[in-house]
Short mmCIF file of C-alpha atoms in Angstrom, two decimals:
data_model
loop_
_atom_site.label_atom_id
_atom_site.label_comp_id
_atom_site.label_asym_id
_atom_site.label_seq_id
_atom_site.Cartn_x
_atom_site.Cartn_y
_atom_site.Cartn_z
CA MET A 1 -13.88 -31.44 -31.18
CA SER A 2 -15.14 -28.51 -33.20
CA THR A 3 -16.05 -29.02 -36.88
CA GLU A 4 -16.37 -25.32 -37.71
CA MET A 5 -13.34 -24.36 -39.80
CA PHE A 6 -12.36 -20.93 -41.10
CA ILE A 7 -8.88 -21.14 -42.74
CA GLN A 8 -8.87 -24.58 -44.42
CA SER A 9 -10.36 -24.55 -47.89
CA LYS A 10 -8.70 -22.91 -50.87
CA SER A 11 -11.28 -20.11 -50.87
CA GLN A 12 -10.94 -19.53 -47.11
CA MET A 13 -7.16 -19.33 -47.24
CA LEU A 14 -7.19 -17.06 -50.27
CA ALA A 15 -9.75 -14.76 -48.65
CA THR A 16 -7.62 -14.57 -45.50
CA LEU A 17 -4.51 -13.83 -47.55
CA LEU A 18 -6.21 -11.09 -49.55
CA GLU A 19 -7.38 -9.42 -46.35
CA LEU A 20 -3.89 -9.52 -44.85
CA VAL A 21 -2.28 -8.29 -48.07
CA SER A 22 -4.69 -5.35 -48.06
CA ILE A 23 -2.97 -4.10 -44.88
CA ASP A 24 -0.06 -1.96 -46.09
CA SER A 25 2.49 -3.28 -43.59
CA VAL A 26 5.54 -1.65 -45.19
CA SER A 27 8.54 -1.83 -42.85
CA LEU A 28 8.50 1.03 -40.29
CA SER A 29 4.99 2.14 -41.29
CA PRO A 30 1.80 2.46 -39.20
CA GLY A 31 0.42 -0.53 -41.11
CA GLU A 32 3.24 -2.70 -39.78
CA LYS A 33 2.15 -1.82 -36.24
CA TYR A 34 -1.50 -2.57 -36.94
CA PHE A 35 -0.98 -5.83 -38.81
CA PRO A 36 -0.30 -8.23 -35.88
CA LEU A 37 -3.30 -6.80 -34.02
CA ARG A 38 -5.52 -7.85 -36.91
CA VAL A 39 -3.97 -11.32 -37.03
CA GLU A 40 -4.63 -11.61 -33.30
CA GLN A 41 -8.30 -10.79 -33.95
CA VAL A 42 -8.52 -13.43 -36.68
CA LEU A 43 -6.94 -16.13 -34.53
CA LYS A 44 -9.05 -15.29 -31.48
CA SER A 45 -12.18 -15.80 -33.57
CA LEU A 46 -11.22 -19.50 -33.90
CA PRO A 47 -12.91 -21.87 -31.42
CA TYR A 48 -9.59 -23.07 -29.94
CA TYR A 49 -8.43 -19.57 -29.07
CA GLN A 50 -11.83 -18.59 -27.75
CA LYS A 51 -11.18 -21.37 -25.25
CA TYR A 52 -7.50 -20.41 -24.73
CA PRO A 53 -7.25 -16.66 -25.50
CA GLY A 54 -4.06 -16.36 -23.47
CA TYR A 55 -2.23 -18.52 -26.02
CA VAL A 56 -2.30 -15.63 -28.53
CA VAL A 57 -0.04 -12.76 -27.48
CA ASN A 58 1.31 -9.61 -29.06
CA HIS A 59 4.69 -8.83 -27.49
CA PRO A 60 5.91 -5.21 -27.76
CA THR A 61 9.32 -4.62 -29.29
CA SER A 62 11.75 -2.01 -27.98
CA ASP A 63 10.85 0.36 -30.84
CA GLY A 64 7.06 0.31 -30.53
CA ARG A 65 6.14 -2.50 -32.89
CA SER A 66 4.99 -5.96 -31.85
CA ILE A 67 5.63 -9.65 -32.34
CA LEU A 68 2.73 -12.12 -32.48
CA THR A 69 2.97 -15.59 -30.96
CA ALA A 70 0.18 -18.15 -31.02
CA LEU A 71 0.47 -21.53 -29.32
CA TYR A 72 -1.38 -24.75 -30.00
CA LYS A 73 -0.59 -26.99 -27.04
CA ASN A 74 -1.12 -30.68 -26.50
CA ASN A 75 -0.16 -31.46 -22.91
CA LEU A 76 0.99 -34.96 -23.87
CA ALA A 77 3.18 -33.83 -26.76
CA GLU A 78 6.96 -34.17 -26.54
CA LYS A 79 7.81 -31.93 -29.48
CA THR A 80 7.22 -28.35 -30.53
CA VAL A 81 7.47 -26.99 -34.07
CA VAL A 82 8.17 -23.25 -34.21
CA MET A 83 6.57 -21.77 -37.34
CA ILE A 84 8.32 -18.53 -38.32
CA SER A 85 7.03 -15.82 -40.65
CA HIS A 86 7.37 -12.07 -41.14
CA PHE A 87 4.59 -9.66 -41.99
CA ASP A 88 6.48 -6.55 -43.09
CA VAL A 89 6.87 -5.83 -46.79
CA VAL A 90 9.10 -3.54 -48.84
CA ASP A 91 7.78 -0.22 -50.13
CA ILE A 92 5.67 0.14 -53.26
CA GLU A 93 7.34 3.02 -55.11
CA ASP A 94 8.26 0.68 -57.95
CA TYR A 95 4.55 0.28 -58.83
CA GLY A 96 4.48 3.81 -60.24
CA ASP A 97 0.95 4.86 -61.17
CA LEU A 98 -0.35 1.49 -59.90
CA GLN A 99 0.68 2.11 -56.29
CA HIS A 100 -2.98 2.44 -55.30
CA LEU A 101 -3.49 -1.20 -56.38
CA ALA A 102 -0.30 -2.71 -54.93
CA PHE A 103 -2.21 -4.10 -51.92
CA ASN A 104 -5.27 -5.10 -53.93
CA PRO A 105 -4.13 -8.21 -55.83
CA VAL A 106 -7.44 -8.93 -57.58
CA GLU A 107 -7.75 -5.42 -59.03
CA LEU A 108 -4.03 -5.18 -59.76
CA THR A 109 -4.02 -8.47 -61.64
CA ARG A 110 -7.09 -7.38 -63.60
CA GLU A 111 -5.46 -4.04 -64.52
CA LEU A 112 -2.24 -5.75 -65.62
CA HIS A 113 -4.24 -7.52 -68.34
CA ASN A 114 -4.65 -4.07 -69.87
CA ARG A 115 -0.89 -3.54 -69.75
CA LEU A 116 0.46 -6.80 -71.09
CA ASP A 117 2.96 -5.06 -73.32
CA THR A 118 4.63 -3.44 -70.29
CA LEU A 119 5.41 -6.76 -68.60
CA PRO A 120 8.48 -8.97 -68.93
CA GLU A 121 7.79 -12.10 -70.98
CA ASP A 122 7.71 -14.50 -68.01
CA ALA A 123 5.33 -12.26 -66.05
CA LYS A 124 3.12 -11.93 -69.12
CA GLU A 125 2.92 -15.72 -69.49
CA ASP A 126 2.06 -16.18 -65.82
CA LEU A 127 -0.64 -13.50 -66.01
CA ILE A 128 -2.27 -15.03 -69.07
CA SER A 129 -2.28 -18.50 -67.46
CA GLY A 130 -4.74 -17.30 -64.81
CA ASP A 131 -2.89 -19.20 -62.07
CA TRP A 132 -1.10 -16.21 -60.56
CA LEU A 133 -2.12 -13.22 -58.46
CA PHE A 134 0.10 -10.14 -58.39
CA GLY A 135 0.62 -7.82 -55.43
CA ARG A 136 3.00 -6.69 -52.71
CA GLY A 137 3.27 -9.29 -49.96
CA MET A 138 1.50 -12.07 -51.85
CA MET A 139 4.63 -14.22 -52.03
CA ASP A 140 6.93 -12.43 -49.56
CA MET A 141 5.60 -13.61 -47.28
CA LYS A 142 2.00 -13.32 -46.13
CA CYS A 143 1.02 -16.55 -47.85
CA GLY A 144 3.43 -18.37 -45.54
CA LEU A 145 1.80 -16.76 -42.51
CA VAL A 146 -1.68 -17.84 -43.67
CA GLN A 147 -0.39 -21.40 -44.06
CA HIS A 148 0.81 -21.37 -40.46
CA MET A 149 -2.50 -19.95 -39.23
CA SER A 150 -4.29 -22.74 -41.09
CA LEU A 151 -2.02 -25.36 -39.49
CA LEU A 152 -2.85 -24.05 -36.01
CA GLU A 153 -6.56 -24.40 -36.71
CA LYS A 154 -6.17 -27.86 -38.24
CA ALA A 155 -4.01 -29.13 -35.37
CA ALA A 156 -6.50 -27.89 -32.78
CA ASN A 157 -9.47 -29.33 -34.66
CA GLU A 158 -7.83 -32.74 -35.08
CA ASP A 159 -6.05 -32.75 -31.68
CA TRP A 160 -2.56 -33.33 -33.09
CA ASN A 161 -0.07 -34.85 -30.68
CA ILE A 162 2.50 -32.11 -31.19
CA ASN A 163 2.81 -28.48 -30.11
CA LEU A 164 2.85 -25.69 -32.67
CA LEU A 165 4.10 -22.19 -31.92
CA LEU A 166 3.40 -19.55 -34.55
CA VAL A 167 5.88 -16.64 -34.50
CA ALA A 168 5.09 -13.68 -36.78
CA VAL A 169 7.60 -10.83 -36.66
CA PRO A 170 8.07 -7.32 -38.07
CA ASP A 171 11.16 -5.80 -39.63
CA GLU A 172 12.57 -8.82 -41.47
CA GLU A 173 13.15 -6.63 -44.52
CA VAL A 174 15.37 -4.15 -42.63
CA ASN A 175 17.17 -5.12 -39.42
CA SER A 176 15.20 -8.14 -38.12
CA VAL A 177 14.35 -6.37 -34.88
CA GLY A 178 11.36 -8.68 -34.48
CA MET A 179 13.24 -11.95 -34.79
CA ARG A 180 16.17 -10.80 -32.70
CA GLU A 181 13.88 -9.64 -29.92
CA VAL A 182 11.61 -12.70 -29.96
CA ILE A 183 14.48 -15.08 -29.11
CA PRO A 184 14.50 -14.34 -25.35
CA ARG A 185 10.71 -14.65 -25.40
CA LEU A 186 11.00 -18.09 -27.01
CA VAL A 187 13.24 -19.10 -24.15
CA SER A 188 10.72 -17.85 -21.56
CA LEU A 189 7.72 -19.33 -23.42
CA GLY A 190 9.52 -22.67 -23.55
CA GLU A 191 10.09 -22.56 -19.81
CA GLU A 192 6.54 -21.40 -19.06
CA HIS A 193 4.84 -24.09 -21.15
CA CYS A 194 7.51 -26.82 -20.89
CA LEU A 195 8.09 -26.77 -24.64
CA ASN A 196 10.84 -28.75 -26.32
CA TYR A 197 11.69 -26.98 -29.58
CA THR A 198 12.53 -29.73 -32.05
CA LEU A 199 12.04 -28.08 -35.45
CA TYR A 200 11.91 -24.59 -36.93
CA LEU A 201 9.63 -24.30 -39.96
CA ASN A 202 9.66 -21.27 -42.22
CA SER A 203 7.46 -20.86 -45.27
CA GLU A 204 9.27 -18.20 -47.25
CA PRO A 205 8.50 -18.63 -50.96
CA MET A 206 10.62 -20.65 -53.34
CA PHE A 207 13.17 -18.61 -55.26
CA SER A 208 14.13 -19.49 -58.81
CA GLN A 209 17.64 -20.88 -59.14
CA VAL A 210 17.95 -19.58 -62.71
CA PRO A 211 15.76 -17.41 -64.98
CA GLN A 212 12.64 -19.14 -66.33
CA ASP A 213 12.93 -21.77 -63.58
CA ASN A 214 9.68 -23.71 -63.04
CA ASN A 215 11.05 -26.25 -60.56
CA HIS A 216 9.71 -26.53 -57.04
CA TYR A 217 12.12 -26.36 -54.12
CA PHE A 218 12.33 -26.58 -50.38
CA TYR A 219 15.29 -25.55 -48.25
CA THR A 220 17.16 -27.23 -45.42
CA GLY A 221 19.03 -24.11 -44.41
CA THR A 222 19.39 -20.43 -45.11
CA ILE A 223 22.30 -18.50 -46.53
CA GLY A 224 23.99 -16.07 -44.18
CA LYS A 225 24.97 -12.46 -44.63
CA ILE A 226 27.52 -10.28 -42.89
CA MET A 227 28.62 -6.72 -43.62
CA PRO A 228 32.29 -5.96 -43.02
CA GLY A 229 33.24 -2.33 -43.31
CA ALA A 230 36.49 -0.44 -43.78
CA LEU A 231 37.36 3.10 -42.81
CA CYS A 232 40.35 4.39 -44.74
CA PHE A 233 42.21 7.16 -42.91
CA GLY A 234 44.74 8.94 -45.10
CA LYS A 235 46.45 12.29 -44.67
CA GLU A 236 44.94 15.71 -45.27
CA SER A 237 46.48 18.21 -47.69
CA HIS A 238 45.51 20.98 -50.11
CA VAL A 239 44.61 19.81 -53.61
CA GLY A 240 47.51 21.90 -54.86
CA GLU A 241 49.93 19.71 -52.89
CA PRO A 242 48.60 16.18 -53.48
CA PHE A 243 51.95 14.53 -52.75
CA SER A 244 51.80 15.88 -49.20
CA GLY A 245 48.69 13.90 -48.39
CA MET A 246 46.93 10.63 -49.02
CA ASN A 247 43.44 10.59 -50.50
CA ALA A 248 41.15 8.28 -48.52
CA CYS A 249 38.67 7.94 -51.39
CA TRP A 250 41.48 6.59 -53.53
CA MET A 251 42.42 4.21 -50.72
CA SER A 252 38.83 2.95 -50.54
CA SER A 253 38.75 2.42 -54.30
CA ILE A 254 41.90 0.26 -54.19
CA LEU A 255 40.47 -1.79 -51.33
CA THR A 256 37.12 -2.17 -53.08
CA ASN A 257 38.89 -3.34 -56.22
CA GLU A 258 40.34 -6.19 -54.14
CA VAL A 259 36.97 -7.09 -52.57
CA GLU A 260 34.49 -6.69 -55.43
CA TRP A 261 33.51 -10.06 -56.96
CA ASN A 262 36.51 -11.69 -55.30
CA GLU A 263 35.83 -15.42 -55.57
CA GLU A 264 38.38 -16.06 -52.82
CA LEU A 265 35.86 -14.42 -50.47
CA SER A 266 33.14 -16.81 -51.64
CA GLU A 267 32.82 -20.38 -50.42
CA GLN A 268 31.71 -23.64 -51.94
CA VAL A 269 29.51 -26.25 -50.23
CA ASN A 270 28.40 -29.45 -51.97
CA GLY A 271 29.31 -28.05 -55.37
CA VAL A 272 27.38 -24.80 -54.86
CA MET A 273 29.30 -21.52 -54.62
CA SER A 274 28.02 -18.52 -52.70
CA PRO A 275 27.76 -15.28 -54.69
CA PRO A 276 30.94 -13.19 -54.40
CA PRO A 277 31.02 -10.05 -52.23
CA THR A 278 30.00 -6.68 -53.55
CA LEU A 279 30.20 -3.07 -52.45
CA LEU A 280 26.99 -1.75 -50.89
CA TRP A 281 28.00 1.72 -49.72
CA GLN A 282 31.03 3.96 -50.13
CA ARG A 283 31.64 7.65 -49.51
CA ASP A 284 34.08 10.17 -48.11
CA LEU A 285 33.37 11.61 -44.67
CA LYS A 286 34.19 15.23 -45.44
CA LYS A 287 31.54 17.72 -44.34
CA GLY A 288 30.73 19.80 -47.39
CA TYR A 289 32.98 21.10 -50.16
CA THR A 290 36.53 22.30 -49.50
CA THR A 291 39.82 22.26 -51.42
CA GLN A 292 41.22 19.81 -48.87
CA ILE A 293 41.55 16.27 -50.20
CA PRO A 294 39.23 13.82 -48.43
CA HIS A 295 41.32 11.97 -45.87
CA ARG A 296 38.56 9.79 -44.34
CA SER A 297 36.42 7.43 -46.37
CA ALA A 298 34.24 4.46 -45.47
CA SER A 299 32.98 1.39 -47.34
CA LEU A 300 30.52 -1.39 -46.51
CA TYR A 301 30.57 -4.75 -48.26
CA ASN A 302 27.97 -7.49 -48.60
CA VAL A 303 29.42 -10.94 -47.91
CA LEU A 304 27.21 -14.02 -48.14
CA LEU A 305 27.96 -17.00 -45.93
CA MET A 306 27.52 -20.75 -45.98
CA LYS A 307 29.79 -22.21 -43.33
CA ARG A 308 31.93 -19.22 -42.40
CA ASN A 309 31.46 -17.16 -39.27
CA PRO A 310 32.66 -13.67 -38.20
CA VAL A 311 36.10 -15.00 -37.25
CA ASP A 312 36.66 -16.40 -40.74
CA VAL A 313 35.41 -13.31 -42.56
CA MET A 314 37.42 -10.85 -40.49
CA HIS A 315 40.57 -12.93 -41.04
CA GLU A 316 39.96 -12.93 -44.80
CA MET A 317 39.17 -9.22 -44.88
CA LYS A 318 42.38 -8.44 -43.04
CA GLU A 319 44.40 -10.40 -45.58
CA VAL A 320 42.69 -8.54 -48.43
CA ALA A 321 43.21 -5.18 -46.73
CA ILE A 322 46.93 -5.86 -46.23
CA LYS A 323 47.23 -6.79 -49.91
CA ALA A 324 45.42 -3.58 -50.88
CA ALA A 325 47.66 -1.52 -48.57
CA ASP A 326 50.74 -3.04 -50.21
CA LYS A 327 49.41 -1.99 -53.63
CA MET A 328 48.73 1.51 -52.36
CA GLU A 329 52.28 1.83 -51.04
CA ALA A 330 53.75 0.49 -54.28
CA PHE A 331 51.72 3.01 -56.30
CA ILE A 332 52.82 5.93 -54.10
CA ARG A 333 56.45 4.77 -54.22
CA ASP A 334 56.37 4.74 -58.03
CA LYS A 335 54.89 8.25 -58.11
CA TYR A 336 57.51 9.53 -55.66
CA ARG A 337 60.29 8.12 -57.86
CA LEU A 338 58.75 9.51 -61.02
CA ASN A 339 58.53 12.97 -59.50
CA GLY A 340 61.95 12.89 -57.80
CA LEU A 341 60.54 12.99 -54.27
CA ASP A 342 62.22 11.74 -51.11
CA GLU A 343 61.08 8.14 -50.58
CA SER A 344 62.11 8.29 -46.93
CA GLN A 345 58.97 10.38 -46.36
CA LEU A 346 56.73 7.49 -47.41
CA SER A 347 54.27 6.32 -44.75
CA HIS A 348 53.44 2.72 -44.04
CA ILE A 349 49.71 2.00 -44.24
CA HIS A 350 48.61 -0.01 -41.21
CA VAL A 351 45.61 -2.36 -41.03
CA TYR A 352 43.76 -2.53 -37.72
CA LEU A 353 40.63 -4.20 -36.42
CA TYR A 354 38.13 -1.96 -34.68
CA GLU A 355 38.76 -3.70 -31.38
CA GLU A 356 42.46 -2.77 -31.65
CA ILE A 357 41.69 0.90 -32.31
CA ARG A 358 39.20 0.94 -29.47
CA ALA A 359 41.71 -0.60 -27.04
CA TYR A 360 44.29 2.03 -28.09
CA ALA A 361 41.73 4.82 -27.62
CA VAL A 362 40.84 3.51 -24.15
CA LYS A 363 44.52 3.63 -23.13
CA LYS A 364 44.83 7.12 -24.56
CA THR A 365 41.74 8.42 -22.75
CA SER A 366 39.70 6.10 -20.52
CA ALA A 367 37.17 3.32 -20.83
CA GLU A 368 34.48 5.65 -19.47
CA TYR A 369 35.26 8.31 -22.10
CA ILE A 370 35.03 5.84 -24.98
CA ASP A 371 31.83 4.31 -23.59
CA ILE A 372 30.23 7.74 -23.42
CA LEU A 373 31.41 8.57 -26.94
CA GLU A 374 29.89 5.37 -28.34
CA GLN A 375 26.66 5.78 -26.38
CA SER A 376 26.17 9.38 -27.41
CA ILE A 377 26.38 8.46 -31.09
CA ALA A 378 24.38 5.22 -30.75
CA LYS A 379 21.55 6.75 -28.74
CA GLU A 380 21.44 10.42 -29.67
CA THR A 381 22.41 10.62 -33.33
CA GLU A 382 19.50 10.32 -35.72
CA GLY A 383 19.75 8.24 -38.87
CA ASP A 384 20.46 4.78 -40.12
CA ILE A 385 22.37 2.52 -37.72
CA ARG A 386 25.00 1.89 -40.37
CA ASP A 387 25.68 5.64 -40.44
CA GLN A 388 25.96 5.59 -36.67
CA THR A 389 28.40 2.68 -36.85
CA ILE A 390 30.62 4.60 -39.26
CA GLN A 391 30.44 7.76 -37.16
CA ILE A 392 31.75 5.85 -34.16
CA VAL A 393 34.69 4.44 -36.14
CA ASP A 394 35.39 7.89 -37.57
CA GLN A 395 35.44 9.52 -34.15
CA LEU A 396 37.87 6.92 -32.80
CA ALA A 397 40.05 7.19 -35.92
CA MET A 398 40.40 10.95 -35.45
CA LEU A 399 41.14 10.39 -31.78
CA CYS A 400 43.94 7.98 -32.80
CA GLN A 401 45.06 9.71 -35.99
CA GLU A 402 48.73 9.40 -35.08
CA LEU A 403 48.35 5.72 -36.08
CA GLY A 404 47.52 6.70 -39.66
CA PRO A 405 47.55 6.28 -42.50
CA MET A 406 45.46 3.22 -41.80
CA ILE A 407 42.59 0.96 -42.72
CA ILE A 408 40.23 0.12 -39.86
CA LEU A 409 38.11 -3.00 -40.34
CA PHE A 410 34.82 -3.37 -38.51
CA TYR A 411 31.36 -4.91 -38.76
CA ALA A 412 28.15 -3.02 -39.49
CA PRO A 413 24.62 -4.38 -39.02
CA PRO A 414 22.92 -6.58 -39.97
CA TYR A 415 24.36 -10.05 -39.45
CA TYR A 416 22.44 -13.16 -40.48
CA PRO A 417 24.29 -16.35 -39.47
CA ALA A 418 24.23 -19.14 -42.04
CA VAL A 419 22.33 -22.32 -41.13
CA ASN A 420 22.49 -25.71 -42.85
CA SER A 421 20.55 -28.65 -41.40
CA SER A 422 20.80 -30.91 -44.45
CA GLU A 423 23.01 -33.41 -42.61
CA ASN A 424 20.75 -33.58 -39.57
CA GLU A 425 19.05 -37.01 -39.31
CA CYS A 426 15.65 -35.48 -38.58
CA ILE A 427 15.84 -33.21 -41.63
CA ALA A 428 17.18 -35.95 -43.89
CA GLU A 429 14.21 -38.16 -42.98
CA LEU A 430 11.71 -35.31 -43.37
CA SER A 431 13.20 -34.36 -46.74
CA SER A 432 12.95 -37.90 -48.09
CA SER A 433 9.37 -38.28 -46.89
CA LEU A 434 8.36 -34.89 -48.30
CA ILE A 435 9.81 -35.69 -51.72
CA ASP A 436 8.06 -39.09 -51.86
CA PHE A 437 4.75 -37.67 -50.64
CA ALA A 438 4.72 -34.85 -53.20
CA ASP A 439 5.63 -37.23 -56.02
CA THR A 440 3.20 -40.00 -55.08
CA LYS A 441 0.17 -37.93 -54.11
CA TYR A 442 0.47 -34.89 -56.37
CA GLN A 443 2.95 -35.82 -59.08
CA GLU A 444 4.98 -32.81 -58.00
CA ARG A 445 8.77 -33.00 -58.13
CA ILE A 446 10.24 -30.93 -55.33
CA HIS A 447 13.97 -30.53 -54.92
CA PRO A 448 15.94 -29.97 -51.72
CA VAL A 449 18.37 -27.03 -51.61
CA ASN A 450 20.89 -26.57 -48.82
CA TYR A 451 20.50 -22.81 -48.49
CA PHE A 452 17.51 -20.53 -48.96
CA ASN A 453 19.06 -17.77 -51.05
CA GLY A 454 16.77 -14.90 -50.11
CA ILE A 455 18.06 -14.27 -46.55
CA SER A 456 15.60 -15.24 -43.81
CA ASP A 457 14.90 -15.07 -40.10
CA LEU A 458 15.82 -18.75 -39.82
CA SER A 459 19.33 -17.38 -39.31
CA TYR A 460 18.34 -16.72 -35.70
CA ALA A 461 16.64 -20.09 -35.12
CA GLY A 462 19.19 -21.25 -32.60
CA LEU A 463 22.95 -20.90 -32.75
CA HIS A 464 24.55 -23.29 -35.21
CA ALA A 465 28.13 -22.24 -34.41
CA ASP A 466 30.51 -21.94 -31.50
CA LEU A 467 29.35 -19.24 -29.10
CA LYS A 468 32.94 -18.03 -28.66
CA ASP A 469 33.19 -17.30 -32.39
CA MET A 470 30.51 -14.65 -31.95
CA ASP A 471 32.74 -12.58 -29.66
CA ILE A 472 34.73 -11.18 -32.58
CA TYR A 473 31.50 -9.89 -34.08
CA ASN A 474 30.47 -8.03 -30.93
CA ASP A 475 34.04 -6.82 -30.31
CA ASN A 476 34.29 -5.32 -33.79
CA LEU A 477 30.80 -3.84 -33.95
CA PRO A 478 31.16 -0.11 -33.18
CA GLY A 479 28.68 0.77 -30.48
CA GLY A 480 28.26 -2.88 -29.60
CA GLU A 481 24.97 -4.00 -28.12
CA LYS A 482 23.98 -0.39 -27.43
CA LEU A 483 23.58 -0.01 -31.18
CA TYR A 484 22.68 -3.48 -32.44
CA SER A 485 22.42 -6.74 -30.54
CA ILE A 486 21.95 -10.39 -31.41
CA PRO A 487 21.01 -12.64 -28.47
CA PHE A 488 23.63 -15.31 -29.20
CA LYS A 489 23.48 -16.82 -25.70
CA GLU A 490 19.70 -17.24 -25.81
CA MET A 491 19.91 -18.60 -29.36
CA ALA A 492 22.28 -21.30 -28.11
CA LYS A 493 19.61 -22.45 -25.61
CA ILE A 494 16.96 -23.17 -28.24
CA THR A 495 18.91 -24.63 -31.15
CA ALA A 496 17.03 -27.05 -33.40
CA PRO A 497 17.15 -28.08 -37.08
CA VAL A 498 15.47 -25.88 -39.68
CA ILE A 499 13.47 -26.36 -42.86
CA ASN A 500 11.76 -23.96 -45.25
CA VAL A 501 8.76 -25.18 -47.23
CA GLY A 502 6.76 -22.45 -48.89
CA PRO A 503 4.69 -21.38 -51.89
CA MET A 504 5.79 -20.84 -55.46
CA GLY A 505 6.35 -17.18 -56.22
CA ARG A 506 8.30 -14.89 -58.48
CA ASP A 507 9.90 -11.44 -58.45
CA ALA A 508 10.10 -10.66 -54.75
CA HIS A 509 10.60 -6.93 -54.11
CA GLN A 510 9.56 -6.10 -57.67
CA LYS A 511 6.34 -4.65 -59.10
CA THR A 512 5.67 -8.03 -60.69
CA GLU A 513 5.73 -9.90 -57.36
CA ARG A 514 3.23 -12.71 -57.69
CA LEU A 515 1.98 -15.97 -56.19
CA GLN A 516 1.01 -19.22 -57.91
CA ILE A 517 -2.43 -19.89 -56.47
CA PRO A 518 -3.05 -23.62 -57.21
CA PHE A 519 0.16 -24.84 -55.54
CA ALA A 520 -0.21 -22.39 -52.64
CA PHE A 521 -3.70 -23.47 -51.61
CA GLU A 522 -4.12 -26.99 -52.98
CA THR A 523 -0.76 -28.74 -52.67
CA LEU A 524 1.27 -26.77 -50.13
CA PRO A 525 -1.17 -27.15 -47.19
CA LYS A 526 -1.03 -30.93 -47.61
CA LEU A 527 2.77 -30.91 -47.78
CA LEU A 528 3.05 -28.87 -44.59
CA ALA A 529 0.55 -31.02 -42.70
CA HIS A 530 2.40 -34.15 -43.85
CA LEU A 531 5.72 -32.68 -42.76
CA ILE A 532 4.47 -31.97 -39.25
CA LYS A 533 2.75 -35.33 -38.88
CA ILE A 534 5.94 -37.14 -39.91
CA HIS A 535 7.95 -35.05 -37.44
CA GLU A 536 5.43 -35.94 -34.75
CA GLN A 537 6.19 -39.63 -35.35
CA GLN A 538 9.98 -39.26 -35.45
CA LYS A 539 11.98 -40.56 -32.52
CA ASN A 540 13.57 -37.96 -30.29
CA ASP A 541 17.36 -37.66 -30.55
#
């Protein structure tokens, strides 16, 4: 057993974190590609991985990035904990003239002392305390990755009777390409090494529940997110003859008014309500300026999930869209009457799902034609995949315009399924032990929360829903798996309970992002080691 340790003490972990933060691994940047190669170098310098270098692997993603996995394996162990983290960070434009220090926490924190008056009151108090370091990636979430690296070293040094699999992925902040693509590899790694995945551990930072919140939390699930979209297809006309047409931008505004902050589209679990939906993107699809009214308009909505799945959300969205269509028709009818127009010329506004429009388009043309249309947009059109999704719906709407006026409902990427393991016996026991351990040993009160509210890659840690319920998502995703795919079938093969125990941080994605150093490197490592040792002793289900 080796006694030489490199990522165990507070100073060692902090030094490792500062080095990793110094790598500007902004999503889709060269630094994001380099980052896992550096982590591989660090891990392979440890005695265990000098002995087993093949246990550290960088797996290429389909878009030229890579996913790092590192295995600690005890051949007698019956359980495997998968430790998930992401190494990409959001951009640093919000740092303004301090962008050059965004990845240098020591210098940034020192400089902020000269700018106290520019900071919000809570950030100012944290800075003056001396317990916090500021910088991009400090809390979200390179500290969590360092904790997992430290656990690998500790387990190998002490010969823990449990397997640990570190999984560090890119792209969590955008489309979760890394996590979605690592799932099939987890299946193959499990088969290759005979691993039984019994727990997924993430160490995303704690998020405040309310402003000025100093409580410590851990999470037994993660909130989900889905993005339903609506393409409103009206009727073209000259602006001088508005009653001859139907303005799609107006249609979108009526629909959005029914969706925005609609509590009926929220859900409540154990007394906690998910935030209501909100509009993320809305625009007409006219190319350039003309005096023709816009007759095609698209909207995307953010809907957060707790227990609902794509079937539930699409059903609710259809009900809302029908209600909005009824209001549109009533408005037009009143205007026709007011202006003495023939009400028999009124058009009924239909509501369709994308799968219905696609099926109609296939009958009108052919399955091959529609496949080629989708593929050409998904593979050949540059730009954001949400734009590509909308372009596909738009093309099919124009192909089927005789069905208009209409509202076409669809899904756009990304989709993060909700996960809640709070009622799992394993998690209930771990939660109770973690709370007691923190209180007894460190006089720290930590509180369990059912859902991590920052969105996380734990959404893909197995499939915690009926596989059939995922069909409606794929069927109503324009472009389907050619454009954006989630490996639901593979997820179902490696389902296990989840827990998130991470450092204390504040202001993720803001220029005041910061990490509380004492808890991160004095208390948290002990909590995580305790958690894994307790799980090692738990009876298998």
